[in-house]
mmCIF file of C-alpha atoms in Angstrom:
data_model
loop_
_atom_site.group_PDB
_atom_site.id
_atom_site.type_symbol
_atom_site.label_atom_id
_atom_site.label_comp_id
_atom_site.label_asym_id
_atom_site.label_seq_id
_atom_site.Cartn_x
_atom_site.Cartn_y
_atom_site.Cartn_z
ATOM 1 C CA UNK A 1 0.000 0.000 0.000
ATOM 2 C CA UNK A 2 2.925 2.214 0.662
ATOM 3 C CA UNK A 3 4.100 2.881 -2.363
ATOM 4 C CA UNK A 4 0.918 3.509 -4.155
ATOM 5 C CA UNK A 5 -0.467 5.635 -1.894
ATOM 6 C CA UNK A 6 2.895 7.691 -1.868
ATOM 7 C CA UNK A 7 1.851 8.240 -5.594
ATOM 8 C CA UNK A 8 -1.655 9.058 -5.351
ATOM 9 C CA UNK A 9 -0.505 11.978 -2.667
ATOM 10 C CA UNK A 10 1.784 13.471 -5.504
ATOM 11 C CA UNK A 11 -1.028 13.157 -8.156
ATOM 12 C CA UNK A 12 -3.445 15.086 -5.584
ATOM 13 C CA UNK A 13 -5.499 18.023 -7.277
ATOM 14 C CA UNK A 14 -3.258 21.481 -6.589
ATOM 15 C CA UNK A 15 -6.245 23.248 -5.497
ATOM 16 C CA UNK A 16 -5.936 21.143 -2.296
ATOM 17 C CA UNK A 17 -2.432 22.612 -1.909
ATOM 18 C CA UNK A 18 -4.878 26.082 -1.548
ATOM 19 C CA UNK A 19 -6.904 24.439 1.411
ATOM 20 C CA UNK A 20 -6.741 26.974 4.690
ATOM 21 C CA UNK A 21 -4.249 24.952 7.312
ATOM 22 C CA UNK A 22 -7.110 25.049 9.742
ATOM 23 C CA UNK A 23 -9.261 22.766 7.560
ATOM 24 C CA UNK A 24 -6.281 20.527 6.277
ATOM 25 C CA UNK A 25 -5.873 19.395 9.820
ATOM 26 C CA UNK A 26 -9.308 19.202 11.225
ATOM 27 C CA UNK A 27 -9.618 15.698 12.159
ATOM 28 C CA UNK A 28 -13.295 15.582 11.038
ATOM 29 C CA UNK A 29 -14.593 13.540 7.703
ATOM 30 C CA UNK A 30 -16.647 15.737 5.629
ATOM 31 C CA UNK A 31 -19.668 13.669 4.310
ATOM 32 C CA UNK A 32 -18.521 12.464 0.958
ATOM 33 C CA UNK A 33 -15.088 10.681 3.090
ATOM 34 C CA UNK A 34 -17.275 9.731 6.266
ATOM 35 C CA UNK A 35 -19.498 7.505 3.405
ATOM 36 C CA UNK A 36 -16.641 6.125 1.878
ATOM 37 C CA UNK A 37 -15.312 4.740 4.802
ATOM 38 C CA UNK A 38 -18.576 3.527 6.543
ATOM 39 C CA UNK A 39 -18.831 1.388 3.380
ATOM 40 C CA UNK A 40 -15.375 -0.675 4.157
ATOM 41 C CA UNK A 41 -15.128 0.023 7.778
ATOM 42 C CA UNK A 42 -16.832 -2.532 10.616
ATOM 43 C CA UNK A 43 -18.534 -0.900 13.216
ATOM 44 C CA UNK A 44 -17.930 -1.297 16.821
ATOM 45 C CA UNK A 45 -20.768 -0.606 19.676
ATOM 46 C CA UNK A 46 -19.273 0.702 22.900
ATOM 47 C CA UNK A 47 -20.154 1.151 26.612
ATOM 48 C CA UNK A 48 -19.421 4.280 28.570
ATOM 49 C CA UNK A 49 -16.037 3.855 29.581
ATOM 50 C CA UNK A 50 -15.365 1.264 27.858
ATOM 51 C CA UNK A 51 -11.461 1.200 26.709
ATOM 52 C CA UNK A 52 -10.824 1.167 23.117
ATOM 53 C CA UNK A 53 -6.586 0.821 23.320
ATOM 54 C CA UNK A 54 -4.288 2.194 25.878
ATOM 55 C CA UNK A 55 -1.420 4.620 25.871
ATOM 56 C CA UNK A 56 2.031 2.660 24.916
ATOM 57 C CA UNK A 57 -0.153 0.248 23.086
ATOM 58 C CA UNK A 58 0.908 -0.818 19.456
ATOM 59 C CA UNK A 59 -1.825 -0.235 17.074
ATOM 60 C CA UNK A 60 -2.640 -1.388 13.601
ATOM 61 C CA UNK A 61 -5.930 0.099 13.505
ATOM 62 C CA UNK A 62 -8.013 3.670 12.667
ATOM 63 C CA UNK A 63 -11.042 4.768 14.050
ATOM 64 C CA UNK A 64 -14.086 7.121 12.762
ATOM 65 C CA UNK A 65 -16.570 8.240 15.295
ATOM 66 C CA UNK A 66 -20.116 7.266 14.052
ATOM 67 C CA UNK A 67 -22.234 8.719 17.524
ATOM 68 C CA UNK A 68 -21.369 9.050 20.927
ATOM 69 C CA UNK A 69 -18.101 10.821 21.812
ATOM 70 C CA UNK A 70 -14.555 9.138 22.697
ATOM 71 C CA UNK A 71 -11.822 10.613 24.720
ATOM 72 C CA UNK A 72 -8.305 10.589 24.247
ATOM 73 C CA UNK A 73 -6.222 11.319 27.609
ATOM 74 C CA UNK A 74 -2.424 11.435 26.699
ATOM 75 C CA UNK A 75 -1.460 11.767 30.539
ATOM 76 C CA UNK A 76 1.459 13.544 31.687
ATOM 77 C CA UNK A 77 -0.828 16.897 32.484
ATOM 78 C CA UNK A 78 -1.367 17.298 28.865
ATOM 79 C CA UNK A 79 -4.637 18.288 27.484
ATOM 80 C CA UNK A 80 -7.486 15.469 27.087
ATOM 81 C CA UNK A 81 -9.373 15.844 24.037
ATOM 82 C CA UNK A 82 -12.722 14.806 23.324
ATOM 83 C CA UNK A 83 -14.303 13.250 19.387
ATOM 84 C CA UNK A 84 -17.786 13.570 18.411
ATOM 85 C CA UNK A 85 -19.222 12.223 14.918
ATOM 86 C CA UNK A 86 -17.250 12.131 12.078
ATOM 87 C CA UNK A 87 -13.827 12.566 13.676
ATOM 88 C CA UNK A 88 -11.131 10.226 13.062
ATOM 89 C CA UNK A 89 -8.736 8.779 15.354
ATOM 90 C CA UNK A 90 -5.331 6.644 16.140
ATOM 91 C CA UNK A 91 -4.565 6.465 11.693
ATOM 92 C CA UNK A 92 -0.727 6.262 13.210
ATOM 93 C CA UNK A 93 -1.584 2.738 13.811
ATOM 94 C CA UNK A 94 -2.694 2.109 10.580
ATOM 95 C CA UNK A 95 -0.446 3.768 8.324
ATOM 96 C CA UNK A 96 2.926 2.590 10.337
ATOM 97 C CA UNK A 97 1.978 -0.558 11.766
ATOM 98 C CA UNK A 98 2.212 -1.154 15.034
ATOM 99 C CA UNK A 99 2.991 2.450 16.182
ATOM 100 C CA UNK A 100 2.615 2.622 20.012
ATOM 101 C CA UNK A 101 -0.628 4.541 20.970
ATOM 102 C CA UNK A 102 0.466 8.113 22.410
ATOM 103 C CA UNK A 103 -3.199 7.997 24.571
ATOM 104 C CA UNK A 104 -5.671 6.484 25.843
ATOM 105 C CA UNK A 105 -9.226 5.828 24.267
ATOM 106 C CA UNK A 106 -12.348 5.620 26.333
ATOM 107 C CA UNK A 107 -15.894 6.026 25.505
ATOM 108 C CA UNK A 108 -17.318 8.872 27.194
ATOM 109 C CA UNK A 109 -20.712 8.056 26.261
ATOM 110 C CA UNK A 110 -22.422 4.794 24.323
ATOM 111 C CA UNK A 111 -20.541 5.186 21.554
ATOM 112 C CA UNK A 112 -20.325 3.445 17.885
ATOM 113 C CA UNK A 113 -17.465 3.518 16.100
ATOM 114 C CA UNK A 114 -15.993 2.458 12.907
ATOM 115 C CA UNK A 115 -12.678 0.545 12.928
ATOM 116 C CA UNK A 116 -10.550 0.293 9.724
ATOM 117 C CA UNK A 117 -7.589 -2.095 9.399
ATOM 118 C CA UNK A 118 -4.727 -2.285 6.637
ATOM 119 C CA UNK A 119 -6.791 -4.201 3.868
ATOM 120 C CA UNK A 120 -10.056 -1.994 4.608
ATOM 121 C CA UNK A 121 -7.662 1.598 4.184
ATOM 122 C CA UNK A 122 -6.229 -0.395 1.168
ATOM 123 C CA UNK A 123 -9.672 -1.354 -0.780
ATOM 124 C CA UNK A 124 -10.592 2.691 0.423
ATOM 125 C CA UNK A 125 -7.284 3.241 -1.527
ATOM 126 C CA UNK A 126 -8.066 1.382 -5.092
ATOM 127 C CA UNK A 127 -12.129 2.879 -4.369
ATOM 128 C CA UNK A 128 -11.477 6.644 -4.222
ATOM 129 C CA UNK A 129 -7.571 7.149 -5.046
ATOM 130 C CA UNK A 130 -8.095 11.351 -4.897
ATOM 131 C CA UNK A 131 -10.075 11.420 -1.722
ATOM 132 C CA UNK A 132 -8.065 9.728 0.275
ATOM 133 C CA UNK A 133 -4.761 11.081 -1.311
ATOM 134 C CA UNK A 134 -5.792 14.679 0.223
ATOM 135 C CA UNK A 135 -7.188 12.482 3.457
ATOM 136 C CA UNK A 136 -3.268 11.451 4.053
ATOM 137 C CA UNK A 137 -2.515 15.144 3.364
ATOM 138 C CA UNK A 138 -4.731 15.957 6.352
ATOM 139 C CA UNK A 139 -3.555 13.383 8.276
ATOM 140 C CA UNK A 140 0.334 14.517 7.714
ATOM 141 C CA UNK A 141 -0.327 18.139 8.358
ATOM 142 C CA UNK A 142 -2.779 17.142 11.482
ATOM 143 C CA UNK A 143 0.402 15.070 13.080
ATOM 144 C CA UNK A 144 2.569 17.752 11.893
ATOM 145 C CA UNK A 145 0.223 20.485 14.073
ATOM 146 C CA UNK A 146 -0.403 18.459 16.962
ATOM 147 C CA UNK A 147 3.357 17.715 17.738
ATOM 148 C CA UNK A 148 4.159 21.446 17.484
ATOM 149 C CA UNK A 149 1.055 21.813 20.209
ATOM 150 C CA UNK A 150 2.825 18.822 22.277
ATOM 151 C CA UNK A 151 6.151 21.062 21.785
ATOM 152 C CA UNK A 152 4.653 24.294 22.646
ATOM 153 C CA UNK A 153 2.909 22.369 25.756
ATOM 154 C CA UNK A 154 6.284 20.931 27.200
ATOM 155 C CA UNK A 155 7.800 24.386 26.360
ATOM 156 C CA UNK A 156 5.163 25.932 28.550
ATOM 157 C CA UNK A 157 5.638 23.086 31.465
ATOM 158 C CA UNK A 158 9.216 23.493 31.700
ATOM 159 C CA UNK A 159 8.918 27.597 31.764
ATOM 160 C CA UNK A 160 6.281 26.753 34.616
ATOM 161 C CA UNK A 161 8.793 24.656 36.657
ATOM 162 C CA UNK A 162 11.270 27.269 36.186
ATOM 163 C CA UNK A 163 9.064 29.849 37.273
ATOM 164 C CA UNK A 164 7.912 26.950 39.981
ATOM 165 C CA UNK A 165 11.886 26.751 41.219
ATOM 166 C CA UNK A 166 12.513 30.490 41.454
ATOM 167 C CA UNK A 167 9.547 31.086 43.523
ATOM 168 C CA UNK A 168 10.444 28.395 45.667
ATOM 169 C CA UNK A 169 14.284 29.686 46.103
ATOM 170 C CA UNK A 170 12.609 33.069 46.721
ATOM 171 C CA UNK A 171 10.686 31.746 49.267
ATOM 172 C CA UNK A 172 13.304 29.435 50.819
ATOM 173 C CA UNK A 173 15.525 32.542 51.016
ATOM 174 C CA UNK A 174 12.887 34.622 52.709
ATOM 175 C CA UNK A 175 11.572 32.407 54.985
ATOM 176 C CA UNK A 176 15.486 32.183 56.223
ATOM 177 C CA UNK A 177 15.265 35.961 56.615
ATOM 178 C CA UNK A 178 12.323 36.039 58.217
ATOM 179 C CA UNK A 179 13.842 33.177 60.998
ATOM 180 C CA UNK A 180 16.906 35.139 61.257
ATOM 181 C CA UNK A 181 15.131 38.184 61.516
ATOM 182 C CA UNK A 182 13.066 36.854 64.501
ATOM 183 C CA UNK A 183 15.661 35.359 66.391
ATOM 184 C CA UNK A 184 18.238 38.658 66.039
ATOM 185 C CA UNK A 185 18.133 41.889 68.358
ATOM 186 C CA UNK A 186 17.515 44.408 65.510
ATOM 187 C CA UNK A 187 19.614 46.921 67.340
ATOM 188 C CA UNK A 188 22.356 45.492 68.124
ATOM 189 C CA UNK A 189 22.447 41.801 65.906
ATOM 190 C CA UNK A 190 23.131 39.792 68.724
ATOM 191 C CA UNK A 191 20.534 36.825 69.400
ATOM 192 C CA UNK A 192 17.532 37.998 71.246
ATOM 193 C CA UNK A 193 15.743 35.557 73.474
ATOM 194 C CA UNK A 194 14.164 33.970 70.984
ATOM 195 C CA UNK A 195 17.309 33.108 69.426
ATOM 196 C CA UNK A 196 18.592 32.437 73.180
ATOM 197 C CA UNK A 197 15.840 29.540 73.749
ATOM 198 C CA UNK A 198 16.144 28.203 70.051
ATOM 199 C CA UNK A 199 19.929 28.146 70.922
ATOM 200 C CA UNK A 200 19.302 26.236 73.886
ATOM 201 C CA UNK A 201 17.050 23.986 72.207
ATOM 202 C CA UNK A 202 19.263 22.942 69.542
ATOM 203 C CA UNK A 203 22.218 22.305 72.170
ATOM 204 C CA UNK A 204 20.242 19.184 73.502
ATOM 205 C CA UNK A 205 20.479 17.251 70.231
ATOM 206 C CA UNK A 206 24.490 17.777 69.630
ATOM 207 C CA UNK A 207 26.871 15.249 71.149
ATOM 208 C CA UNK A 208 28.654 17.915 73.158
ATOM 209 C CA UNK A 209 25.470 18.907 76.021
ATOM 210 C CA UNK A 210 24.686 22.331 76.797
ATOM 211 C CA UNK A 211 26.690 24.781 77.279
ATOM 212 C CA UNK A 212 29.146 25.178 80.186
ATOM 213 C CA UNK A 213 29.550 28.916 81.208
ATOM 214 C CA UNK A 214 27.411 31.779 81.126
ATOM 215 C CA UNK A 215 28.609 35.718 81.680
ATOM 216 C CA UNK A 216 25.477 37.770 82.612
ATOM 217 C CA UNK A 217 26.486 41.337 81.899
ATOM 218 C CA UNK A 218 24.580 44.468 82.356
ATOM 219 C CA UNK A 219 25.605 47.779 81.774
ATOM 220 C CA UNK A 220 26.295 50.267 84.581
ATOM 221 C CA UNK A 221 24.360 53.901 84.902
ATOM 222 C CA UNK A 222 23.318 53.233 81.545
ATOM 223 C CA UNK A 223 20.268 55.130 82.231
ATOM 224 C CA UNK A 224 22.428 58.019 82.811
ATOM 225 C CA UNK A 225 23.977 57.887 79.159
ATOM 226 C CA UNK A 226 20.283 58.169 77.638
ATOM 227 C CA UNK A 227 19.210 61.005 80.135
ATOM 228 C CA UNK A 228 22.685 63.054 79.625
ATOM 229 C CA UNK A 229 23.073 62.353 75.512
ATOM 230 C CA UNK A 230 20.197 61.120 74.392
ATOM 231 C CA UNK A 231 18.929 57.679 73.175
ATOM 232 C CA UNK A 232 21.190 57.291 70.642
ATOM 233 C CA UNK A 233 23.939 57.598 72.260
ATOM 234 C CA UNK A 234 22.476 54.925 74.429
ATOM 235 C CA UNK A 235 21.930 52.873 71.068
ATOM 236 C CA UNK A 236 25.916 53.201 70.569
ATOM 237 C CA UNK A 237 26.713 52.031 74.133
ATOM 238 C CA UNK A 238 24.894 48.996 72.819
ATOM 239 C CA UNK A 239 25.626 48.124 69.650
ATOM 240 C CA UNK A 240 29.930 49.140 71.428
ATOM 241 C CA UNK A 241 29.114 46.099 74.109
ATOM 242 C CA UNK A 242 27.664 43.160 71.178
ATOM 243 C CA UNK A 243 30.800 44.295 69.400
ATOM 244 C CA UNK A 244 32.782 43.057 72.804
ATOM 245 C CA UNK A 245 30.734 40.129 73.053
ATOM 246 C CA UNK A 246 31.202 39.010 69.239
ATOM 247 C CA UNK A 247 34.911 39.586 69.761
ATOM 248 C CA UNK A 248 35.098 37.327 72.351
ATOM 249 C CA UNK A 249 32.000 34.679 71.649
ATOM 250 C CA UNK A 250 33.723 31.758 69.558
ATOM 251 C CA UNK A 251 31.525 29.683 66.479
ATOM 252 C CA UNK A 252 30.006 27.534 68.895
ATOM 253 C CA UNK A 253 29.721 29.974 71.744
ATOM 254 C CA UNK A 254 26.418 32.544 71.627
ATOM 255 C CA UNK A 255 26.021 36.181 72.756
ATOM 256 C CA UNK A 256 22.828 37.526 73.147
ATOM 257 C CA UNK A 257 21.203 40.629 74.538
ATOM 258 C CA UNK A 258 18.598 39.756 76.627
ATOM 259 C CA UNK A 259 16.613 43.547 76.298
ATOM 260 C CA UNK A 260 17.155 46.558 77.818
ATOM 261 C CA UNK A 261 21.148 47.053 78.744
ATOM 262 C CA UNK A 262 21.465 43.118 79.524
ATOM 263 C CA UNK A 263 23.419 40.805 77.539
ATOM 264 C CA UNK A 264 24.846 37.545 78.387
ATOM 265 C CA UNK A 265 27.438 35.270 76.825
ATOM 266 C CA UNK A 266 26.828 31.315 76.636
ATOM 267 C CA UNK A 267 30.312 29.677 76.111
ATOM 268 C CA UNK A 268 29.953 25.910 75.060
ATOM 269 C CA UNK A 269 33.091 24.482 76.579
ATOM 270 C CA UNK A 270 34.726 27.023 79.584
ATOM 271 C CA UNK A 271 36.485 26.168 82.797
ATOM 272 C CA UNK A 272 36.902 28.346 85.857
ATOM 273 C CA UNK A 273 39.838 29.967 84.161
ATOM 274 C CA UNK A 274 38.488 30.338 80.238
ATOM 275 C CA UNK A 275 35.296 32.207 82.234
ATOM 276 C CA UNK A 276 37.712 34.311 84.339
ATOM 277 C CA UNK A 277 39.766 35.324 81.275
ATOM 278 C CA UNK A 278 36.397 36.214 79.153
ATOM 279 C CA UNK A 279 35.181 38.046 81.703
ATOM 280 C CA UNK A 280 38.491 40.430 82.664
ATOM 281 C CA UNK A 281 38.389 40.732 78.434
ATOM 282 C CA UNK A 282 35.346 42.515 78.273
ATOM 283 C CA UNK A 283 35.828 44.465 81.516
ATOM 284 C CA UNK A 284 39.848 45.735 79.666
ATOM 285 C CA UNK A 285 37.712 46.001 76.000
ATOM 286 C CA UNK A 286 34.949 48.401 78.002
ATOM 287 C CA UNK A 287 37.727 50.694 79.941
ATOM 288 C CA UNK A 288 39.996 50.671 76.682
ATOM 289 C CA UNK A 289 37.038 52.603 74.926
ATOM 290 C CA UNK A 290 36.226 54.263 77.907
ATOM 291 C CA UNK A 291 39.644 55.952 77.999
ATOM 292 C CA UNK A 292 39.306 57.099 74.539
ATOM 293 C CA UNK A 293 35.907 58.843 74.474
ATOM 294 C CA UNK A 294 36.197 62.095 74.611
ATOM 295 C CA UNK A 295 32.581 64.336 75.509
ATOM 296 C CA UNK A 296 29.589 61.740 74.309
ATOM 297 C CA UNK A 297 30.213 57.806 75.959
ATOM 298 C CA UNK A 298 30.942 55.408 73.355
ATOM 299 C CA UNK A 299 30.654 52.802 76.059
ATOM 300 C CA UNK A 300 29.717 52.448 80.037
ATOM 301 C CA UNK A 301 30.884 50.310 82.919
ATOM 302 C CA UNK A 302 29.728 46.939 82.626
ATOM 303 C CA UNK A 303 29.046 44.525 86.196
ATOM 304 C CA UNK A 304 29.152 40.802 84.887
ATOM 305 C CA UNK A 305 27.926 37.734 86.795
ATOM 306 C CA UNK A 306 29.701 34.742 86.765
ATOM 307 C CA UNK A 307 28.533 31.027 86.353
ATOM 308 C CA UNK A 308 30.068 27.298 85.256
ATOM 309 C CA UNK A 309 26.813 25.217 84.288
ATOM 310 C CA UNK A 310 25.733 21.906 85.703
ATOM 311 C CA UNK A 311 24.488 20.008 82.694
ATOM 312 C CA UNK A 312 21.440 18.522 84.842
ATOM 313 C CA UNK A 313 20.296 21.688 85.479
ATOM 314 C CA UNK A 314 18.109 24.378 83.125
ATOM 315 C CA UNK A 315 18.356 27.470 82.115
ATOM 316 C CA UNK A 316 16.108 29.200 84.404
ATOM 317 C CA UNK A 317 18.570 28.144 87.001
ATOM 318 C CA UNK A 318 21.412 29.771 85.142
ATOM 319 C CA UNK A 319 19.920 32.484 84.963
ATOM 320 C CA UNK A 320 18.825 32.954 88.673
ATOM 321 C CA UNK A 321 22.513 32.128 90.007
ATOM 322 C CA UNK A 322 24.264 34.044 87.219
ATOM 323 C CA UNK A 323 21.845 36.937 88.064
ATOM 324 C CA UNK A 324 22.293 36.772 91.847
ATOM 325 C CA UNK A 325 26.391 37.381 91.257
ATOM 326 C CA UNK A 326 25.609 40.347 89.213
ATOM 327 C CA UNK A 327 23.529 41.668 91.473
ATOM 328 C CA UNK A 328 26.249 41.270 93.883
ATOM 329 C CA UNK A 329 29.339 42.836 91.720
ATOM 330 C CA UNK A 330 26.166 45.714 91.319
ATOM 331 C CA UNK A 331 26.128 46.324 95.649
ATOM 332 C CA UNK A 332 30.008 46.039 95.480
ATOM 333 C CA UNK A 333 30.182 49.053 93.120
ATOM 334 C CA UNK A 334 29.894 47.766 89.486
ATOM 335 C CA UNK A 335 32.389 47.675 87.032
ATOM 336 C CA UNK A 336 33.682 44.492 88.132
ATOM 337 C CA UNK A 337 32.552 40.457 87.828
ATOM 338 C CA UNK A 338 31.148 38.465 90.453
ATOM 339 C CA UNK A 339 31.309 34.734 90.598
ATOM 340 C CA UNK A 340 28.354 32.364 91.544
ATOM 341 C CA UNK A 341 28.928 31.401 94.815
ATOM 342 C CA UNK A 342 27.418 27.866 93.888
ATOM 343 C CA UNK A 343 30.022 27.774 91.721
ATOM 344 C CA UNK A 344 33.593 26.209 91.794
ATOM 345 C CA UNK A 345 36.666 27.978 93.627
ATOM 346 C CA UNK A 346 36.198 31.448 92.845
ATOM 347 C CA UNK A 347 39.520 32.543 91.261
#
């Protein structure tokens, strides 16, 4: 058949060649074809939802419409289509042999159909040579438009999943913002307490405990500094004592202001001595800008409290003894540290 229909297409009339593209590849018989094939093709009565072939299928078959409706579903998202009378569907099949189905067919109503096989398309052939020579024309130009749909479809997906990814980076990216953003002093970009308890939280699931010294510092007549110069100078006196902090507060360690003019510093691993040395840092940091201000403060007296951490206790605990000593190196004067008297030898 091959060969002979290959001829018949060259011999077609060249007003066909005229025919508007939508037309050419409108899978619908007009009457004169749709009677020419009911006369060789073998009807088939269908079911709603019955299943004519499925996707992947091979296929040595055509089908025509005759009433009802049948819908093809090429999955993967793409778009379903639905035949009425008269269309035509699934002519790959016949005029390859054996070409895999690219959908599935289902009635979506009682449906009759006609089916067509090699030897029925071939006596259609040696019936009407001209009508079905510009019938493969359609058919040609009809494959031709539906893979440049498929293309422009998958073209369309993958700019969606693009679109899909960047949107989703955006978001990732923001919602890391917004975390950082809710667990960071604005002021001063220490932790706040937020950050403090998340920091705490996260310290129970790593192999080296919680954390093993805490410095609880608070800043002496710091209500002065606002009264005398203004709030922000008072905002400087800050943001001078989390730049102490950060200088001494290693990767694992955390400093955190806790509001007001309290901070604190968390150190993972400390000893009586590694605490001792932090805390004379800060107190040397604090009187070396001290010494060089000159008019407005750049930076006030600091009392800091004092505490090694038992890893069976909480924070709350911390807090209260680390609090106590400051409260005491407060009464003694301020601008000093304090130990924890439940702590070890006091150096």
């Amino acid at each position: 058949m091959t060969g002979k229909v290959a001829a018949i297409v060259c011999e077609q009339e060249p007003g066909i060649a005229q025919t508007a593209m939508a037309e050419i590849v409108h899978a619908v018989l007009s009457s004169s074809e749709f009677a020419l094939f009911a006369q060789f093709g073998r009807q088939q009565h269908l079911a709603k939802g019955d299943q004519l072939f499925h996707r992947g299928q091979a296929g040595d078959t055509m089908y025509v419409v005759v009433s009802g409706g049948i819908e093809l579903d090429f999955g993967e998202d793409l778009l379903v289509k639905s035949l009425g009378p008269n269309e035509f569907f699934g002519e790959l099949g016949l005029l390859i042999g054996d070409h895999p189905r690219s959908a599935e067919a289902r009635a979506i109503t009682d449906s009759v159909v006609l089916e067509l096989g090699n030897a029925d398309f071939q006596r259609l052939v040696d019936h009407d040579p001209g009508l079905i020579a510009y019938f493969l024309r359609r058919t040609i130009m009809r494959v031709v438009s539906n893979e440049q749909v498929l293309i422009r479809q998958l073209r369309r997906r993958n700019h969606d999943l693009e679109t899909a990814l960047d949107n989703l980076y955006i978001t990732t990216h923001q919602l890391t913002h917004t975390r950082e953003l809710v667990r960071t002093d604005e002021l001063t970009g220490l932790h706040n307490r937020r950050g403090l308890a998340l920091y705490l939280q996260d310290c129970r699931t790593q192999p080296e405990g919680p954390p093993q010294g805490l410095l609880l510092i608070d800043c002496d007549h710091f209500k002065k500094v606002n009264d005398e110069h203004g709030h922000q100078a008072g905002d400087r006196v800050l943001q001078s004592m989390a730049n102490i902090l950060r200088s001494v507060a290693t990767e694992t360690d955390l400093a955190c202001r806790l509001g007001g003019d309290e901070f604190c510093l968390l150190l993972r691993t400390a000893t009586a001595d590694s605490l001792q040395h932090a805390a004379e840092f800060i107190l040397s940091a604090v009187h070396g800008l001290m010494d060089r201000a000159h008019g407005v403060p750049h930076v006030c007296p600091v009392s800091i409290g004092v505490r090694l951490l038992e890893p069976h206790t909480d924070w709350s605990e911390w807090y209260a003894r680390a609090d106590n000593a400051l409260y005491q190196a407060k009464r003694l004067g301020g601008n000093r540290l304090h130990w924890s008297r439940a702590a070890t030898a006091t150096p």
